[in-house]
Amino acid sequence: QVTLAESGGGVVQAGGSLRLSCAPSRRNFGYYAFAWFRQAPGSEREFVAGISRSGGRTRYADSVKDRFTISRDSGDNTVALQMNNLKVEDTAVYYCAGRLGSGTEVFDSTRYYTDWGQGTQVTVSS
């Protein structure tokens, strides 16, 4: 099991950008697939973007496609979510999730993930 620490949340105006970062605590970063989920008040936690263990495959929720980009950096063992053209409806707590994975599979449901961060708040104002 790894501990995941998110950073980079904040308040931004609609149309702006934020970059979230997730830093796993252990050196088995290379064996893990990762994803970002988000949860708005009164709503269920939903998938935002995922990346395979190899980094060669990604998947996005339709609501963020072409605006968000997930990436992983094996040099500093981090997973990032670049969020551009933010909308008010993107406001939520964003969570980083990880699990042991195969090389190319991307997991898009909370039930597949074993490790979670504490979350970071993203607020988009109009």
PDB file of C-alpha atoms in Angstrom:
ATOM      1  CA  GLN A   1       0.000   0.000   0.000  1.00  0.00           C
ATOM      2  CA  VAL A   2       1.153   3.541  -0.706  1.00  0.00           C
ATOM      3  CA  THR A   3       0.217   6.876   0.742  1.00  0.00           C
ATOM      4  CA  LEU A   4      -0.840   9.456  -1.806  1.00  0.00           C
ATOM      5  CA  ALA A   5      -0.485  13.175  -1.165  1.00  0.00           C
ATOM      6  CA  GLU A   6      -2.264  15.640  -3.438  1.00  0.00           C
ATOM      7  CA  SER A   7      -1.355  19.271  -3.900  1.00  0.00           C
ATOM      8  CA  GLY A   8      -2.188  22.146  -6.214  1.00  0.00           C
ATOM      9  CA  GLY A   9      -5.833  22.833  -5.493  1.00  0.00           C
ATOM     10  CA  GLY A  10      -7.166  26.333  -5.042  1.00  0.00           C
ATOM     11  CA  VAL A  11      -9.585  28.969  -6.275  1.00  0.00           C
ATOM     12  CA  VAL A  12      -9.590  30.035  -9.906  1.00  0.00           C
ATOM     13  CA  GLN A  13     -11.922  31.946 -12.185  1.00  0.00           C
ATOM     14  CA  ALA A  14     -13.817  30.184 -14.930  1.00  0.00           C
ATOM     15  CA  GLY A  15     -11.588  29.765 -17.967  1.00  0.00           C
ATOM     16  CA  GLY A  16      -8.470  29.547 -15.842  1.00  0.00           C
ATOM     17  CA  SER A  17      -6.064  26.665 -15.218  1.00  0.00           C
ATOM     18  CA  LEU A  18      -4.778  24.628 -12.299  1.00  0.00           C
ATOM     19  CA  ARG A  19      -2.301  21.792 -12.036  1.00  0.00           C
ATOM     20  CA  LEU A  20      -2.798  19.083  -9.436  1.00  0.00           C
ATOM     21  CA  SER A  21       0.037  16.836  -8.351  1.00  0.00           C
ATOM     22  CA  CYS A  22       0.034  13.491  -6.567  1.00  0.00           C
ATOM     23  CA  ALA A  23       3.132  12.116  -4.886  1.00  0.00           C
ATOM     24  CA  PRO A  24       3.125   8.457  -3.799  1.00  0.00           C
ATOM     25  CA  SER A  25       5.117   7.726  -0.673  1.00  0.00           C
ATOM     26  CA  ARG A  26       6.839   4.562  -1.756  1.00  0.00           C
ATOM     27  CA  ARG A  27       9.170   3.547  -4.534  1.00  0.00           C
ATOM     28  CA  ASN A  28       6.760   1.095  -6.181  1.00  0.00           C
ATOM     29  CA  PHE A  29       5.425   3.981  -8.238  1.00  0.00           C
ATOM     30  CA  GLY A  30       6.341   2.085 -11.391  1.00  0.00           C
ATOM     31  CA  TYR A  31       4.012  -0.816 -10.564  1.00  0.00           C
ATOM     32  CA  TYR A  32       0.949   1.335 -10.055  1.00  0.00           C
ATOM     33  CA  ALA A  33      -1.832   2.640 -12.251  1.00  0.00           C
ATOM     34  CA  PHE A  34      -3.304   5.966 -11.139  1.00  0.00           C
ATOM     35  CA  ALA A  35      -6.401   8.051 -11.555  1.00  0.00           C
ATOM     36  CA  TRP A  36      -8.035  11.258 -10.454  1.00  0.00           C
ATOM     37  CA  PHE A  37     -11.563  11.284  -9.111  1.00  0.00           C
ATOM     38  CA  ARG A  38     -13.650  14.172  -7.839  1.00  0.00           C
ATOM     39  CA  GLN A  39     -16.571  14.632  -5.518  1.00  0.00           C
ATOM     40  CA  ALA A  40     -18.853  17.638  -5.350  1.00  0.00           C
ATOM     41  CA  PRO A  41     -21.125  18.254  -2.334  1.00  0.00           C
ATOM     42  CA  GLY A  42     -24.125  15.964  -2.419  1.00  0.00           C
ATOM     43  CA  SER A  43     -22.714  13.921  -5.289  1.00  0.00           C
ATOM     44  CA  GLU A  44     -20.974  10.600  -5.633  1.00  0.00           C
ATOM     45  CA  ARG A  45     -17.277  10.375  -6.305  1.00  0.00           C
ATOM     46  CA  GLU A  46     -16.747  10.297 -10.055  1.00  0.00           C
ATOM     47  CA  PHE A  47     -13.926   9.322 -12.363  1.00  0.00           C
ATOM     48  CA  VAL A  48     -12.067  12.193 -14.008  1.00  0.00           C
ATOM     49  CA  ALA A  49      -8.966  10.727 -15.664  1.00  0.00           C
ATOM     50  CA  GLY A  50      -6.803   7.623 -15.436  1.00  0.00           C
ATOM     51  CA  ILE A  51      -3.381   6.514 -16.615  1.00  0.00           C
ATOM     52  CA  SER A  52      -1.952   3.043 -17.005  1.00  0.00           C
ATOM     53  CA  ARG A  53       1.059   1.682 -15.190  1.00  0.00           C
ATOM     54  CA  SER A  54       3.148   2.124 -18.324  1.00  0.00           C
ATOM     55  CA  GLY A  55       1.839   5.610 -18.951  1.00  0.00           C
ATOM     56  CA  GLY A  56       1.015   4.620 -22.489  1.00  0.00           C
ATOM     57  CA  ARG A  57      -2.753   4.703 -22.060  1.00  0.00           C
ATOM     58  CA  THR A  58      -5.051   7.334 -20.636  1.00  0.00           C
ATOM     59  CA  ARG A  59      -8.790   7.713 -20.303  1.00  0.00           C
ATOM     60  CA  TYR A  60     -10.968  10.710 -19.533  1.00  0.00           C
ATOM     61  CA  ALA A  61     -14.508  11.410 -18.480  1.00  0.00           C
ATOM     62  CA  ASP A  62     -16.455  13.002 -21.320  1.00  0.00           C
ATOM     63  CA  SER A  63     -16.983  16.122 -19.219  1.00  0.00           C
ATOM     64  CA  VAL A  64     -13.252  16.893 -19.076  1.00  0.00           C
ATOM     65  CA  LYS A  65     -12.017  15.528 -22.392  1.00  0.00           C
ATOM     66  CA  ASP A  66      -9.915  18.022 -24.333  1.00  0.00           C
ATOM     67  CA  ARG A  67      -9.575  20.221 -21.232  1.00  0.00           C
ATOM     68  CA  PHE A  68      -7.743  18.011 -18.731  1.00  0.00           C
ATOM     69  CA  THR A  69      -4.535  16.033 -19.177  1.00  0.00           C
ATOM     70  CA  ILE A  70      -3.230  13.316 -16.870  1.00  0.00           C
ATOM     71  CA  SER A  71       0.452  12.437 -16.905  1.00  0.00           C
ATOM     72  CA  ARG A  72       3.036  10.588 -14.855  1.00  0.00           C
ATOM     73  CA  ASP A  73       6.688  11.389 -14.346  1.00  0.00           C
ATOM     74  CA  SER A  74       8.928   8.492 -13.398  1.00  0.00           C
ATOM     75  CA  GLY A  75      11.772  10.898 -12.698  1.00  0.00           C
ATOM     76  CA  ASP A  76      10.151  12.502  -9.668  1.00  0.00           C
ATOM     77  CA  ASN A  77       7.477   9.827  -9.117  1.00  0.00           C
ATOM     78  CA  THR A  78       4.484  12.088  -9.473  1.00  0.00           C
ATOM     79  CA  VAL A  79       1.149  11.996 -11.225  1.00  0.00           C
ATOM     80  CA  ALA A  80      -0.242  15.280 -12.478  1.00  0.00           C
ATOM     81  CA  LEU A  81      -3.600  16.526 -13.672  1.00  0.00           C
ATOM     82  CA  GLN A  82      -3.392  19.650 -15.822  1.00  0.00           C
ATOM     83  CA  MET A  83      -6.779  21.350 -15.881  1.00  0.00           C
ATOM     84  CA  ASN A  84      -7.437  24.040 -18.479  1.00  0.00           C
ATOM     85  CA  ASN A  85     -10.507  26.060 -19.362  1.00  0.00           C
ATOM     86  CA  LEU A  86     -12.008  25.303 -15.976  1.00  0.00           C
ATOM     87  CA  LYS A  87     -15.754  25.568 -15.521  1.00  0.00           C
ATOM     88  CA  VAL A  88     -17.852  26.261 -12.450  1.00  0.00           C
ATOM     89  CA  GLU A  89     -19.087  22.679 -12.599  1.00  0.00           C
ATOM     90  CA  ASP A  90     -15.519  21.432 -12.118  1.00  0.00           C
ATOM     91  CA  THR A  91     -15.707  22.615  -8.512  1.00  0.00           C
ATOM     92  CA  ALA A  92     -15.118  19.601  -6.254  1.00  0.00           C
ATOM     93  CA  VAL A  93     -12.659  17.868  -3.997  1.00  0.00           C
ATOM     94  CA  TYR A  94     -10.189  16.031  -6.213  1.00  0.00           C
ATOM     95  CA  TYR A  95      -8.681  12.729  -5.122  1.00  0.00           C
ATOM     96  CA  CYS A  96      -5.676  10.829  -6.382  1.00  0.00           C
ATOM     97  CA  ALA A  97      -6.061   7.046  -6.435  1.00  0.00           C
ATOM     98  CA  GLY A  98      -3.623   4.220  -7.098  1.00  0.00           C
ATOM     99  CA  ARG A  99      -3.504   0.464  -7.476  1.00  0.00           C
ATOM    100  CA  LEU A 100      -1.172  -2.217  -8.718  1.00  0.00           C
ATOM    101  CA  GLY A 101      -1.733  -2.496 -12.414  1.00  0.00           C
ATOM    102  CA  SER A 102      -0.834  -4.260 -15.593  1.00  0.00           C
ATOM    103  CA  GLY A 103       1.134  -2.379 -18.170  1.00  0.00           C
ATOM    104  CA  THR A 104      -1.660  -0.952 -20.261  1.00  0.00           C
ATOM    105  CA  GLU A 105      -4.922  -1.174 -18.368  1.00  0.00           C
ATOM    106  CA  VAL A 106      -6.714   1.980 -17.193  1.00  0.00           C
ATOM    107  CA  PHE A 107      -9.198   1.629 -14.337  1.00  0.00           C
ATOM    108  CA  ASP A 108     -12.140   4.027 -14.259  1.00  0.00           C
ATOM    109  CA  SER A 109     -14.117   3.011 -11.186  1.00  0.00           C
ATOM    110  CA  THR A 110     -13.526   3.653  -7.493  1.00  0.00           C
ATOM    111  CA  ARG A 111     -13.922  -0.050  -6.741  1.00  0.00           C
ATOM    112  CA  TYR A 112     -10.664  -0.881  -8.512  1.00  0.00           C
ATOM    113  CA  TYR A 113      -8.454   1.377  -6.394  1.00  0.00           C
ATOM    114  CA  THR A 114      -6.808   0.414  -3.136  1.00  0.00           C
ATOM    115  CA  ASP A 115      -4.972   3.605  -2.225  1.00  0.00           C
ATOM    116  CA  TRP A 116      -6.397   7.100  -1.883  1.00  0.00           C
ATOM    117  CA  GLY A 117      -5.197  10.555  -1.014  1.00  0.00           C
ATOM    118  CA  GLN A 118      -6.946  12.953   1.344  1.00  0.00           C
ATOM    119  CA  GLY A 119      -8.199  15.174  -1.454  1.00  0.00           C
ATOM    120  CA  THR A 120      -7.577  18.741  -2.519  1.00  0.00           C
ATOM    121  CA  GLN A 121     -10.272  21.369  -3.037  1.00  0.00           C
ATOM    122  CA  VAL A 122     -10.724  22.970  -6.443  1.00  0.00           C
ATOM    123  CA  THR A 123     -13.127  25.899  -6.594  1.00  0.00           C
ATOM    124  CA  VAL A 124     -13.989  27.594  -9.869  1.00  0.00           C
ATOM    125  CA  SER A 125     -15.761  30.929  -9.603  1.00  0.00           C
ATOM    126  CA  SER A 126     -17.893  32.542 -12.285  1.00  0.00           C
TER     127      SER A 126
END
